[in-house]
Each structure stands twice: as structure tokens, then as C-alpha cells.
Coordinates of C-alpha atoms in Angstrom, one line a residue:
P1 CA 24.4 5.1 11.8
L2 CA 20.9 3.6 12.3
F3 CA 18.4 3.1 9.5
V4 CA 14.8 2.0 9.5
S5 CA 12.9 0.7 6.5
T6 CA 9.4 1.9 7.5
P7 CA 8.6 5.3 9.1
D8 CA 6.7 3.8 12.0
L9 CA 10.0 2.4 13.4
L10 CA 11.2 6.0 14.0
L11 CA 8.9 6.0 17.0
D12 CA 11.1 3.3 18.5
L13 CA 14.4 4.7 17.1
P14 CA 13.9 8.5 16.7
E15 CA 17.7 8.9 16.1
A16 CA 17.5 6.6 13.1
V17 CA 17.2 7.7 9.4
W18 CA 14.3 6.4 7.3
C19 CA 15.7 4.5 4.4
P20 CA 12.5 3.7 2.4
V21 CA 11.8 0.2 1.2
V22 CA 12.6 -0.3 -2.5
V23 CA 10.5 -1.8 -5.2
N24 CA 11.1 -1.9 -9.0
P25 CA 8.1 -0.1 -10.5
A26 CA 8.8 -1.6 -13.9
Q27 CA 8.6 -5.1 -12.5
W28 CA 5.0 -4.4 -11.3
A29 CA 3.8 -2.7 -14.4
H30 CA 1.5 -5.2 -16.0
P31 CA -1.4 -4.7 -18.5
R32 CA -4.5 -3.9 -16.5
S33 CA -8.0 -4.8 -17.4
P34 CA -10.4 -2.0 -16.8
R35 CA -13.4 -2.4 -14.5
A36 CA -16.6 -2.8 -16.5
P37 CA -19.3 -0.2 -15.8
G38 CA -21.7 -1.4 -13.1
S39 CA -19.5 -4.3 -12.1
P40 CA -18.4 -5.0 -8.5
L41 CA -15.3 -3.3 -7.2
R42 CA -12.4 -5.8 -7.6
V43 CA -10.8 -6.1 -4.2
A44 CA -7.6 -8.1 -3.4
H45 CA -5.9 -8.9 -0.2
A46 CA -2.6 -10.7 0.3
P47 CA -2.7 -12.0 3.9
S48 CA 1.0 -12.9 4.1
V49 CA 1.0 -12.6 7.9
T50 CA -2.7 -12.6 8.9
S51 CA -2.0 -11.4 12.4
T52 CA -0.1 -8.4 11.2
K53 CA -2.4 -7.7 8.3
G54 CA -5.5 -7.9 10.6
T55 CA -7.2 -10.2 8.1
E56 CA -9.5 -11.7 10.7
L57 CA -10.7 -8.1 11.5
I58 CA -11.8 -7.3 8.0
M59 CA -13.1 -10.7 6.6
P60 CA -16.6 -10.3 8.0
T61 CA -17.0 -7.0 6.2
L62 CA -15.5 -8.3 3.0
R63 CA -17.7 -11.4 3.0
A64 CA -20.8 -9.3 3.6
L65 CA -20.0 -6.8 0.8
E66 CA -19.1 -9.7 -1.6
A67 CA -22.5 -11.4 -0.8
E68 CA -24.2 -8.1 -1.5
G69 CA -22.4 -7.8 -4.9
V70 CA -20.6 -4.6 -4.0
I71 CA -17.1 -6.2 -4.3
E72 CA -15.5 -9.2 -5.9
L73 CA -12.9 -10.5 -3.5
A74 CA -9.6 -12.2 -4.4
L75 CA -7.3 -13.5 -1.7
A76 CA -3.6 -14.0 -2.6
E77 CA -2.9 -17.4 -1.0
R78 CA -0.1 -19.6 -2.2
I79 CA 0.5 -17.4 -5.3
P80 CA 4.2 -17.5 -6.4
A81 CA 5.9 -14.1 -6.1
A82 CA 6.5 -14.0 -9.9
Q83 CA 2.7 -14.1 -10.5
M84 CA 1.8 -11.3 -8.0
P85 CA 2.1 -8.5 -10.6
E86 CA -0.6 -10.3 -12.7
F87 CA -2.7 -10.9 -9.6
F88 CA -2.6 -7.2 -8.7
A89 CA -3.3 -6.1 -12.3
R90 CA -6.8 -7.8 -12.0
A91 CA -7.6 -5.7 -8.9
D92 CA -9.0 -2.2 -8.6
V93 CA -8.2 -2.0 -4.8
V94 CA -5.7 -3.8 -2.7
L95 CA -6.3 -4.0 1.1
D96 CA -3.0 -3.8 2.9
Q97 CA -2.9 -4.0 6.7
F98 CA -5.3 -3.0 9.4
R99 CA -3.4 -3.5 12.6
I100 CA 0.1 -2.0 12.8
G101 CA -0.5 1.5 11.4
S102 CA 2.2 1.5 8.8
Y103 CA 2.9 0.3 5.3
G104 CA 5.7 -1.6 3.6
V105 CA 6.8 -3.5 0.5
A106 CA 3.4 -5.1 -0.3
A107 CA 1.6 -1.8 -0.3
C108 CA 4.3 -0.2 -2.6
E109 CA 4.2 -3.2 -4.9
A110 CA 0.4 -2.9 -5.2
I111 CA 0.6 0.8 -5.8
A112 CA 3.3 0.3 -8.5
A113 CA 0.9 -2.2 -10.1
G114 CA -1.7 0.6 -10.5
C115 CA -4.0 -0.4 -7.6
V116 CA -5.6 1.9 -5.1
V117 CA -4.3 0.7 -1.7
V118 CA -6.5 0.9 1.4
G119 CA -5.2 0.4 4.9
H120 CA -4.7 1.7 8.4
V121 CA -1.8 4.1 8.6
A122 CA -1.2 6.1 11.8
D123 CA -1.3 9.9 11.7
A124 CA 2.3 10.0 12.9
V125 CA 3.4 7.8 10.0
R126 CA 1.6 9.9 7.5
E127 CA 3.1 13.1 9.0
T128 CA 6.6 11.6 8.8
V129 CA 6.1 10.7 5.2
S130 CA 4.9 14.2 4.4
I131 CA 7.8 15.9 6.2
E132 CA 10.5 13.5 4.8
T133 CA 9.2 13.5 1.2
G134 CA 7.1 16.6 0.7
R135 CA 4.3 14.3 -0.5
D136 CA 1.1 12.8 1.0
L137 CA 1.0 9.1 1.4
P138 CA -1.4 7.8 -1.2
I139 CA -2.9 5.0 0.9
V140 CA -6.6 5.5 1.5
Q141 CA -7.2 5.4 5.2
A142 CA -9.5 2.8 6.7
D143 CA -9.8 0.8 9.8
P144 CA -12.0 -2.3 10.4
D145 CA -14.9 -0.1 11.4
S146 CA -14.7 2.3 8.5
L147 CA -13.7 -0.2 5.8
E148 CA -17.3 -0.9 4.6
Q149 CA -18.0 2.8 3.9
V150 CA -14.6 3.3 2.3
L151 CA -15.1 0.4 -0.1
R152 CA -18.6 1.6 -0.9
S153 CA -17.2 5.0 -1.7
L154 CA -14.4 3.6 -3.9
G155 CA -16.9 1.5 -5.8
D156 CA -19.1 4.4 -6.6
P157 CA -19.0 5.2 -10.3
S158 CA -18.2 8.8 -9.6
Y159 CA -15.0 8.0 -7.7
D160 CA -12.0 8.4 -10.0
L161 CA -9.9 5.3 -9.2
T162 CA -7.6 6.0 -12.2
A163 CA -6.5 9.4 -10.8
E164 CA -6.0 7.9 -7.3
A165 CA -3.9 5.1 -8.8
S166 CA -1.8 7.5 -10.9
R167 CA -1.0 9.6 -7.9
G168 CA 0.1 6.5 -6.1
R169 CA 2.4 5.4 -8.9
T170 CA 4.0 8.8 -9.0
F171 CA 4.7 8.5 -5.2
V172 CA 6.3 5.0 -5.5
E173 CA 8.3 6.0 -8.5
T174 CA 9.6 9.0 -6.6
V175 CA 10.0 7.7 -3.0
H176 CA 10.4 3.9 -3.3
D177 CA 12.3 3.3 -6.5
G178 CA 15.7 3.3 -4.7
R179 CA 16.9 6.8 -5.4
V180 CA 15.8 8.2 -2.0
S181 CA 17.3 5.2 -0.2
A182 CA 20.6 5.4 -2.0
E183 CA 20.9 9.2 -1.3
R184 CA 20.2 8.6 2.4
L185 CA 22.7 5.7 2.6
R186 CA 25.3 7.9 0.9
R187 CA 24.7 11.0 3.1
H188 CA 24.3 9.3 6.4
W189 CA 26.8 6.4 6.1
I190 CA 29.0 6.1 3.0
D191 CA 30.0 9.8 2.6
A192 CA 29.3 10.8 6.2
P193 CA 32.2 12.7 7.8

């Protein structure tokens, strides 16, 4: 049997089974500090592989919004893995990737930490997630051209970041906590006829 860890890989291996990446939601639960009314939107980005994440495509927009006072930007550079839950807990929004059209472990970790995740996810990937799980992928869609407007919208006091983050946590706790992956490994490999 063939398994893929991210749904975009089904485009290359349509005969494979999606076995979702697994994160431990409890490991990412960390006390969060609420955003003060009228303060800039706290935006984080972890450019682990800048070419894949598309970091260079979004930095001009982020620097301009930061200079304008719309966002407060934090880049996760050289932060030990053990400190990432605390890093994410200080962010309202985490920017994932803007190039490959999918999502993976980093997005799931940020969602489990209670952040709203923004990134570019292809329609085919969103459709696969919906068909396979019965749930909509809780990643706010943006590309480098639309990122400014998306961040302005998320920073608006009328936008309910808490509800969006809660919906995301439920998704990760349901799809990416290991139960779905274990069931698929059992059904398509361990207990397969």
C-alpha cells in the first residue's frame, strides 16, 4: 500500500491513501495572552524553508503593514522546537506557506496552539480534505497578492479570531491527533486482506 502524509501528494499518487500528519494537541496547548483592544495584530511566521514557505514573496507586505502599525511581526528564527508552543501562544495569526498550495505539520501545530493560520492552499487540496474528513480546512486562504487585505480583515476588531481559532483546534483534534492516521494504517495495511 502507498500512503501520503499531505493531501497535495495525491495529485502525484492518486492510488495512495492520505494518512494525515500527526501532532499532539496537548503539547501545543499553552496559556495564551489575549490581544489588547486597538493593538496591532500579532503575526508570526516560521520560515523553516524559505523557498517552500514563499517567505520572500510576503516580506514586503509584512514590513509595510508593520511600519503602518497594522501588525506586529515575529519571525521564528533559531528558536528551539521546545519553545515553539510558547512562541505561537504570543501570536494571533501564523502565516504558513504561500508557494506549494498545501499544509503540513507546522500549520497543524500553530492551529493546535490556538492561532488562526493563513496560507495558500489549492482548491484541490481543500476539496480532498473536505471529502476525506467531512470538514472544511480551517486555514484562511491568502496568496502574496491578497495577503495585505486578509491581514487587515483579520485585524479588524469585528473579526472573531477566537471563534476561528476554536474551529481550527477542533479540526486538528479530530483529523490530526493520530486517530484518523491509525485507522487508515489499520484498514489499508495492517488489517488489509
